[in-house]
PDB file of C-alpha atoms in Angstrom:
ATOM      1  CA  UNK A   1      11.252  32.744  44.363  1.00 60.00           C
ATOM      2  CA  UNK A   2      15.109  33.915  43.737  1.00 56.00           C
ATOM      3  CA  UNK A   3      16.187  30.290  43.632  1.00 60.00           C
ATOM      4  CA  UNK A   4      13.280  29.337  40.548  1.00 67.00           C
ATOM      5  CA  UNK A   5      14.377  32.742  38.824  1.00 62.00           C
ATOM      6  CA  UNK A   6      18.376  31.556  38.641  1.00 66.00           C
ATOM      7  CA  UNK A   7      17.067  28.379  37.950  1.00 72.00           C
ATOM      8  CA  UNK A   8      15.476  29.642  34.744  1.00 76.00           C
ATOM      9  CA  UNK A   9      18.404  31.964  33.902  1.00 80.00           C
ATOM     10  CA  UNK A  10      21.478  29.264  34.044  1.00 81.00           C
ATOM     11  CA  UNK A  11      18.903  27.019  31.822  1.00 88.00           C
ATOM     12  CA  UNK A  12      18.691  29.963  29.376  1.00 91.00           C
ATOM     13  CA  UNK A  13      22.281  30.568  29.528  1.00 91.00           C
ATOM     14  CA  UNK A  14      22.913  27.195  27.758  1.00 93.00           C
ATOM     15  CA  UNK A  15      19.688  26.160  26.154  1.00 93.00           C
ATOM     16  CA  UNK A  16      18.195  29.822  25.225  1.00 94.00           C
ATOM     17  CA  UNK A  17      15.145  29.789  24.077  1.00 93.00           C
ATOM     18  CA  UNK A  18      12.522  32.989  23.871  1.00 92.00           C
ATOM     19  CA  UNK A  19      13.678  33.995  26.991  1.00 92.00           C
ATOM     20  CA  UNK A  20      17.129  33.885  26.456  1.00 92.00           C
ATOM     21  CA  UNK A  21      17.053  35.849  23.203  1.00 94.00           C
ATOM     22  CA  UNK A  22      16.496  38.754  25.364  1.00 93.00           C
ATOM     23  CA  UNK A  23      19.030  38.018  28.507  1.00 91.00           C
ATOM     24  CA  UNK A  24      21.716  35.974  27.058  1.00 94.00           C
ATOM     25  CA  UNK A  25      24.101  37.544  25.542  1.00 94.00           C
ATOM     26  CA  UNK A  26      25.753  34.276  24.183  1.00 96.00           C
ATOM     27  CA  UNK A  27      22.724  33.413  22.438  1.00 97.00           C
ATOM     28  CA  UNK A  28      23.801  32.697  18.671  1.00 97.00           C
ATOM     29  CA  UNK A  29      26.705  30.042  19.998  1.00 97.00           C
ATOM     30  CA  UNK A  30      25.021  28.729  23.096  1.00 97.00           C
ATOM     31  CA  UNK A  31      21.881  27.764  20.819  1.00 97.00           C
ATOM     32  CA  UNK A  32      24.183  26.353  18.060  1.00 97.00           C
ATOM     33  CA  UNK A  33      26.028  24.414  20.907  1.00 97.00           C
ATOM     34  CA  UNK A  34      22.792  22.592  21.847  1.00 97.00           C
ATOM     35  CA  UNK A  35      21.875  21.963  18.971  1.00 97.00           C
ATOM     36  CA  UNK A  36      24.910  20.094  17.789  1.00 97.00           C
ATOM     37  CA  UNK A  37      24.674  18.503  20.979  1.00 98.00           C
ATOM     38  CA  UNK A  38      20.848  17.215  21.298  1.00 98.00           C
ATOM     39  CA  UNK A  39      21.680  15.847  17.593  1.00 97.00           C
ATOM     40  CA  UNK A  40      24.060  13.169  18.785  1.00 97.00           C
ATOM     41  CA  UNK A  41      23.275  12.411  22.446  1.00 98.00           C
ATOM     42  CA  UNK A  42      21.048  10.047  21.740  1.00 97.00           C
ATOM     43  CA  UNK A  43      23.788   7.631  20.464  1.00 97.00           C
ATOM     44  CA  UNK A  44      25.867   7.611  23.981  1.00 98.00           C
ATOM     45  CA  UNK A  45      24.103   4.966  26.675  1.00 97.00           C
ATOM     46  CA  UNK A  46      25.176   3.410  29.651  1.00 97.00           C
ATOM     47  CA  UNK A  47      27.382   4.620  32.072  1.00 98.00           C
ATOM     48  CA  UNK A  48      28.339   8.117  31.040  1.00 98.00           C
ATOM     49  CA  UNK A  49      31.524  10.504  32.260  1.00 98.00           C
ATOM     50  CA  UNK A  50      30.927  14.157  31.800  1.00 98.00           C
ATOM     51  CA  UNK A  51      34.865  15.407  31.744  1.00 97.00           C
ATOM     52  CA  UNK A  52      34.813  18.950  32.667  1.00 93.00           C
ATOM     53  CA  UNK A  53      31.459  18.993  34.163  1.00 93.00           C
ATOM     54  CA  UNK A  54      30.544  22.310  35.787  1.00 88.00           C
ATOM     55  CA  UNK A  55      26.947  22.584  35.971  1.00 91.00           C
ATOM     56  CA  UNK A  56      25.927  19.614  34.098  1.00 94.00           C
ATOM     57  CA  UNK A  57      24.095  22.224  31.578  1.00 95.00           C
ATOM     58  CA  UNK A  58      23.802  19.417  29.224  1.00 97.00           C
ATOM     59  CA  UNK A  59      22.667  16.412  31.551  1.00 96.00           C
ATOM     60  CA  UNK A  60      18.868  16.291  30.144  1.00 96.00           C
ATOM     61  CA  UNK A  61      20.262  15.910  26.774  1.00 97.00           C
ATOM     62  CA  UNK A  62      21.039  12.292  27.661  1.00 98.00           C
ATOM     63  CA  UNK A  63      19.207   8.962  28.422  1.00 97.00           C
ATOM     64  CA  UNK A  64      21.905   6.693  30.031  1.00 97.00           C
ATOM     65  CA  UNK A  65      21.858   4.832  33.190  1.00 97.00           C
ATOM     66  CA  UNK A  66      24.187   6.596  35.402  1.00 98.00           C
ATOM     67  CA  UNK A  67      25.831  10.046  34.463  1.00 98.00           C
ATOM     68  CA  UNK A  68      29.189  10.808  36.340  1.00 97.00           C
ATOM     69  CA  UNK A  69      30.713  14.425  36.320  1.00 96.00           C
ATOM     70  CA  UNK A  70      34.172  15.164  36.890  1.00 96.00           C
ATOM     71  CA  UNK A  71      35.951  18.088  37.353  1.00 92.00           C
ATOM     72  CA  UNK A  72      39.275  19.591  38.445  1.00 88.00           C
ATOM     73  CA  UNK A  73      39.620  21.478  41.453  1.00 79.00           C
ATOM     74  CA  UNK A  74      42.091  24.058  40.458  1.00 71.00           C
ATOM     75  CA  UNK A  75      40.329  26.285  37.602  1.00 60.00           C
ATOM     76  CA  UNK A  76      39.688  29.694  36.495  1.00 51.00           C
ATOM     77  CA  UNK A  77      36.759  29.826  37.821  1.00 59.00           C
ATOM     78  CA  UNK A  78      34.634  28.761  41.485  1.00 57.00           C
ATOM     79  CA  UNK A  79      33.141  25.664  41.538  1.00 64.00           C
ATOM     80  CA  UNK A  80      30.452  27.417  43.645  1.00 67.00           C
ATOM     81  CA  UNK A  81      26.882  25.934  43.158  1.00 69.00           C
ATOM     82  CA  UNK A  82      28.270  23.605  40.408  1.00 73.00           C
ATOM     83  CA  UNK A  83      27.673  19.760  39.977  1.00 76.00           C
ATOM     84  CA  UNK A  84      30.542  17.495  40.679  1.00 88.00           C
ATOM     85  CA  UNK A  85      30.836  14.054  41.034  1.00 93.00           C
ATOM     86  CA  UNK A  86      34.566  13.904  41.509  1.00 94.00           C
ATOM     87  CA  UNK A  87      37.601  15.774  41.062  1.00 92.00           C
ATOM     88  CA  UNK A  88      40.709  14.778  39.240  1.00 91.00           C
ATOM     89  CA  UNK A  89      44.395  16.125  39.301  1.00 90.00           C
ATOM     90  CA  UNK A  90      44.588  17.117  35.906  1.00 87.00           C
ATOM     91  CA  UNK A  91      46.389  13.770  35.033  1.00 89.00           C
ATOM     92  CA  UNK A  92      44.917  10.559  35.918  1.00 93.00           C
ATOM     93  CA  UNK A  93      41.285   9.691  35.707  1.00 95.00           C
ATOM     94  CA  UNK A  94      40.237   8.114  38.714  1.00 95.00           C
ATOM     95  CA  UNK A  95      38.293   5.219  37.464  1.00 97.00           C
ATOM     96  CA  UNK A  96      39.526   1.588  36.281  1.00 96.00           C
ATOM     97  CA  UNK A  97      39.821   0.590  32.260  1.00 97.00           C
ATOM     98  CA  UNK A  98      37.022   0.383  30.299  1.00 97.00           C
ATOM     99  CA  UNK A  99      34.669   1.665  33.020  1.00 97.00           C
ATOM    100  CA  UNK A 100      32.585   3.855  31.204  1.00 98.00           C
ATOM    101  CA  UNK A 101      30.446   3.149  28.203  1.00 98.00           C
ATOM    102  CA  UNK A 102      30.923   6.951  26.260  1.00 98.00           C
ATOM    103  CA  UNK A 103      32.371  10.453  27.186  1.00 98.00           C
ATOM    104  CA  UNK A 104      31.114  13.612  26.772  1.00 98.00           C
ATOM    105  CA  UNK A 105      33.140  16.915  27.333  1.00 98.00           C
ATOM    106  CA  UNK A 106      31.645  20.536  26.667  1.00 97.00           C
ATOM    107  CA  UNK A 107      34.021  23.452  26.106  1.00 96.00           C
ATOM    108  CA  UNK A 108      36.715  21.888  28.337  1.00 95.00           C
ATOM    109  CA  UNK A 109      39.640  21.040  26.563  1.00 96.00           C
ATOM    110  CA  UNK A 110      41.340  24.597  25.834  1.00 95.00           C
ATOM    111  CA  UNK A 111      42.074  24.397  29.252  1.00 93.00           C
ATOM    112  CA  UNK A 112      43.948  21.306  29.077  1.00 93.00           C
ATOM    113  CA  UNK A 113      47.610  22.117  28.601  1.00 92.00           C
ATOM    114  CA  UNK A 114      48.348  17.951  27.906  1.00 91.00           C
ATOM    115  CA  UNK A 115      45.488  17.486  26.098  1.00 94.00           C
ATOM    116  CA  UNK A 116      47.387  14.078  24.198  1.00 93.00           C
ATOM    117  CA  UNK A 117      48.023  12.615  28.027  1.00 94.00           C
ATOM    118  CA  UNK A 118      43.959  13.226  28.782  1.00 96.00           C
ATOM    119  CA  UNK A 119      42.440  11.932  25.875  1.00 97.00           C
ATOM    120  CA  UNK A 120      45.272   8.938  26.233  1.00 96.00           C
ATOM    121  CA  UNK A 121      43.507   8.464  29.471  1.00 97.00           C
ATOM    122  CA  UNK A 122      39.571   9.083  28.316  1.00 98.00           C
ATOM    123  CA  UNK A 123      40.912   6.345  25.802  1.00 97.00           C
ATOM    124  CA  UNK A 124      41.507   4.178  28.893  1.00 97.00           C
ATOM    125  CA  UNK A 125      38.255   4.425  31.076  1.00 97.00           C
ATOM    126  CA  UNK A 126      35.961   4.380  27.956  1.00 98.00           C
ATOM    127  CA  UNK A 127      34.745   1.066  26.429  1.00 97.00           C
ATOM    128  CA  UNK A 128      35.915  -0.110  23.054  1.00 96.00           C
ATOM    129  CA  UNK A 129      33.947   0.750  20.485  1.00 96.00           C
ATOM    130  CA  UNK A 130      32.274   3.191  22.855  1.00 97.00           C
ATOM    131  CA  UNK A 131      31.684   6.692  21.489  1.00 98.00           C
ATOM    132  CA  UNK A 132      33.288  10.391  22.581  1.00 98.00           C
ATOM    133  CA  UNK A 133      30.949  13.119  21.984  1.00 98.00           C
ATOM    134  CA  UNK A 134      32.776  16.849  22.734  1.00 98.00           C
ATOM    135  CA  UNK A 135      32.767  20.118  21.909  1.00 98.00           C
ATOM    136  CA  UNK A 136      35.773  22.753  21.304  1.00 98.00           C
ATOM    137  CA  UNK A 137      35.900  26.005  21.214  1.00 97.00           C
ATOM    138  CA  UNK A 138      37.863  28.028  17.901  1.00 97.00           C
ATOM    139  CA  UNK A 139      37.190  31.146  18.028  1.00 96.00           C
ATOM    140  CA  UNK A 140      36.466  32.920  21.084  1.00 96.00           C
ATOM    141  CA  UNK A 141      38.143  35.212  23.442  1.00 93.00           C
ATOM    142  CA  UNK A 142      40.214  33.987  26.744  1.00 92.00           C
ATOM    143  CA  UNK A 143      38.571  33.114  29.481  1.00 86.00           C
ATOM    144  CA  UNK A 144      39.715  31.494  32.586  1.00 83.00           C
ATOM    145  CA  UNK A 145      43.202  32.753  32.653  1.00 85.00           C
ATOM    146  CA  UNK A 146      45.374  31.563  32.991  1.00 90.00           C
ATOM    147  CA  UNK A 147      44.036  28.281  32.807  1.00 85.00           C
ATOM    148  CA  UNK A 148      42.717  29.022  28.910  1.00 91.00           C
ATOM    149  CA  UNK A 149      45.854  27.316  26.720  1.00 92.00           C
ATOM    150  CA  UNK A 150      44.250  26.145  23.094  1.00 95.00           C
ATOM    151  CA  UNK A 151      41.915  26.709  20.292  1.00 95.00           C
ATOM    152  CA  UNK A 152      41.259  23.875  18.218  1.00 96.00           C
ATOM    153  CA  UNK A 153      40.683  23.831  13.921  1.00 96.00           C
ATOM    154  CA  UNK A 154      38.538  21.083  12.758  1.00 96.00           C
ATOM    155  CA  UNK A 155      41.936  19.387  11.249  1.00 96.00           C
ATOM    156  CA  UNK A 156      44.069  19.668  14.490  1.00 97.00           C
ATOM    157  CA  UNK A 157      41.278  18.326  16.756  1.00 97.00           C
ATOM    158  CA  UNK A 158      40.962  15.408  14.634  1.00 97.00           C
ATOM    159  CA  UNK A 159      44.644  14.686  14.618  1.00 97.00           C
ATOM    160  CA  UNK A 160      45.028  15.086  18.309  1.00 97.00           C
ATOM    161  CA  UNK A 161      41.840  12.527  18.694  1.00 97.00           C
ATOM    162  CA  UNK A 162      42.828   9.769  15.887  1.00 97.00           C
ATOM    163  CA  UNK A 163      46.284   9.700  17.361  1.00 96.00           C
ATOM    164  CA  UNK A 164      44.546   8.427  20.465  1.00 96.00           C
ATOM    165  CA  UNK A 165      42.680   5.877  19.034  1.00 96.00           C
ATOM    166  CA  UNK A 166      39.350   7.755  18.308  1.00 97.00           C
ATOM    167  CA  UNK A 167      37.788   6.948  14.833  1.00 97.00           C
ATOM    168  CA  UNK A 168      36.031  10.452  13.467  1.00 97.00           C
ATOM    169  CA  UNK A 169      32.183   9.790  12.824  1.00 97.00           C
ATOM    170  CA  UNK A 170      31.085  12.782  12.469  1.00 97.00           C
ATOM    171  CA  UNK A 171      32.604  16.476  12.497  1.00 97.00           C
ATOM    172  CA  UNK A 172      30.965  19.900  12.452  1.00 96.00           C
ATOM    173  CA  UNK A 173      30.876  23.333  13.344  1.00 96.00           C
ATOM    174  CA  UNK A 174      28.433  24.794  15.228  1.00 94.00           C
ATOM    175  CA  UNK A 175      28.076  28.969  13.576  1.00 96.00           C
ATOM    176  CA  UNK A 176      28.396  30.017  10.201  1.00 95.00           C
ATOM    177  CA  UNK A 177      31.049  33.329   9.098  1.00 96.00           C
ATOM    178  CA  UNK A 178      28.231  35.337   9.165  1.00 97.00           C
ATOM    179  CA  UNK A 179      26.826  34.410  13.047  1.00 97.00           C
ATOM    180  CA  UNK A 180      30.715  34.130  14.374  1.00 97.00           C
ATOM    181  CA  UNK A 181      31.137  37.780  13.437  1.00 97.00           C
ATOM    182  CA  UNK A 182      28.013  38.698  14.908  1.00 97.00           C
ATOM    183  CA  UNK A 183      28.411  37.018  18.216  1.00 97.00           C
ATOM    184  CA  UNK A 184      32.059  38.381  18.419  1.00 97.00           C
ATOM    185  CA  UNK A 185      30.027  41.658  18.258  1.00 96.00           C
ATOM    186  CA  UNK A 186      27.775  40.697  21.183  1.00 95.00           C
ATOM    187  CA  UNK A 187      30.428  39.372  23.104  1.00 95.00           C
ATOM    188  CA  UNK A 188      32.835  42.583  23.199  1.00 94.00           C
ATOM    189  CA  UNK A 189      29.341  44.705  24.147  1.00 92.00           C
ATOM    190  CA  UNK A 190      28.858  41.988  26.978  1.00 91.00           C
ATOM    191  CA  UNK A 191      32.202  43.134  27.787  1.00 89.00           C
ATOM    192  CA  UNK A 192      31.592  46.145  27.625  1.00 88.00           C
ATOM    193  CA  UNK A 193      28.571  46.735  30.072  1.00 84.00           C
ATOM    194  CA  UNK A 194      30.739  44.719  32.602  1.00 75.00           C
ATOM    195  CA  UNK A 195      28.257  44.635  35.445  1.00 66.00           C
ATOM    196  CA  UNK A 196      25.411  42.027  35.490  1.00 67.00           C
ATOM    197  CA  UNK A 197      22.662  44.337  36.340  1.00 68.00           C
ATOM    198  CA  UNK A 198      23.480  46.481  33.707  1.00 67.00           C
ATOM    199  CA  UNK A 199      23.956  43.745  31.204  1.00 72.00           C
ATOM    200  CA  UNK A 200      20.772  42.315  31.735  1.00 72.00           C
ATOM    201  CA  UNK A 201      18.741  45.937  31.576  1.00 79.00           C
ATOM    202  CA  UNK A 202      20.748  46.545  28.691  1.00 86.00           C
ATOM    203  CA  UNK A 203      20.728  43.479  26.772  1.00 90.00           C
ATOM    204  CA  UNK A 204      17.215  43.598  25.310  1.00 91.00           C
ATOM    205  CA  UNK A 205      18.042  46.869  23.887  1.00 91.00           C
ATOM    206  CA  UNK A 206      21.542  46.765  22.457  1.00 92.00           C
ATOM    207  CA  UNK A 207      21.932  42.898  22.570  1.00 94.00           C
ATOM    208  CA  UNK A 208      19.292  41.200  21.288  1.00 96.00           C
ATOM    209  CA  UNK A 209      18.715  43.440  18.107  1.00 96.00           C
ATOM    210  CA  UNK A 210      21.812  42.559  16.662  1.00 96.00           C
ATOM    211  CA  UNK A 211      21.519  38.700  17.625  1.00 97.00           C
ATOM    212  CA  UNK A 212      17.661  38.990  15.602  1.00 97.00           C
ATOM    213  CA  UNK A 213      20.223  40.890  12.890  1.00 97.00           C
ATOM    214  CA  UNK A 214      22.842  38.578  12.591  1.00 96.00           C
ATOM    215  CA  UNK A 215      20.842  35.732  12.228  1.00 96.00           C
ATOM    216  CA  UNK A 216      18.759  37.233   9.138  1.00 97.00           C
ATOM    217  CA  UNK A 217      21.655  37.798   7.898  1.00 96.00           C
ATOM    218  CA  UNK A 218      23.459  34.583   7.737  1.00 95.00           C
ATOM    219  CA  UNK A 219      20.745  33.165   6.007  1.00 94.00           C
ATOM    220  CA  UNK A 220      20.856  35.519   3.267  1.00 95.00           C
ATOM    221  CA  UNK A 221      24.767  35.900   3.041  1.00 94.00           C
ATOM    222  CA  UNK A 222      26.766  32.987   1.503  1.00 91.00           C
ATOM    223  CA  UNK A 223      28.243  30.905   4.285  1.00 86.00           C
ATOM    224  CA  UNK A 224      32.140  31.172   3.823  1.00 85.00           C
ATOM    225  CA  UNK A 225      33.787  28.450   5.715  1.00 82.00           C
ATOM    226  CA  UNK A 226      36.686  28.479   8.264  1.00 90.00           C
ATOM    227  CA  UNK A 227      35.209  31.288  10.573  1.00 95.00           C
ATOM    228  CA  UNK A 228      33.023  29.337  13.249  1.00 97.00           C
ATOM    229  CA  UNK A 229      32.944  28.938  16.969  1.00 97.00           C
ATOM    230  CA  UNK A 230      33.387  25.603  17.420  1.00 97.00           C
ATOM    231  CA  UNK A 231      33.979  22.410  16.514  1.00 97.00           C
ATOM    232  CA  UNK A 232      31.665  19.430  17.445  1.00 98.00           C
ATOM    233  CA  UNK A 233      32.624  15.922  17.121  1.00 98.00           C
ATOM    234  CA  UNK A 234      31.355  12.925  17.026  1.00 98.00           C
ATOM    235  CA  UNK A 235      34.171   9.634  17.546  1.00 98.00           C
ATOM    236  CA  UNK A 236      34.372   6.384  18.840  1.00 97.00           C
ATOM    237  CA  UNK A 237      37.391   4.306  20.662  1.00 97.00           C
ATOM    238  CA  UNK A 238      38.633   1.903  18.439  1.00 92.00           C
ATOM    239  CA  UNK A 239      41.155   0.408  20.454  1.00 77.00           C
TER     240      UNK A 239
END
């Protein structure tokens, strides 16, 4: 029973539905991320590399022949209960050239200090014309310290991808200005509550109403660009 409840909890953390509205303090940003990945996942086929895979929370969105999760051993969190197939040393991805048909990475690049080198490695192991689907944060508080090293604007991540021989197919921003404001307020409350038991108890009372109000208000007020949570980028290897 405990394992089943934990499984539901973890699913609602990354793919929040009705239950997630009451238990997930990051409902706004996680829902937007899930939707953005889901819209592009059908394009990735064959052998897929999940770079910085962790628990592989989005694996079920992809219909691929093989799904290989890669992560680094030394990070800002414990890898216990994660679903990692291969570890790498932070510099070289341990696969041969053109090994993968496509690459997916969600919320990992901000913890890569030498992103140019890693993008070059991702390009190396990806086949020509292979798709790269990534999400990277723009507005978020520091986490996974001391391994959290960067935030990327839409132009910044576009520049780095093109520099490493990827063509941008589509770039979208996961939340609008108002949604981002309300999510960051919820994140502040989440950190104040601190203990998980307290969080679960008070989340429906304090955070859920803010989430609902923020979602409604964001549909009414004008959308001002430039303040958002994540870039969701679909790119293709050109050489």
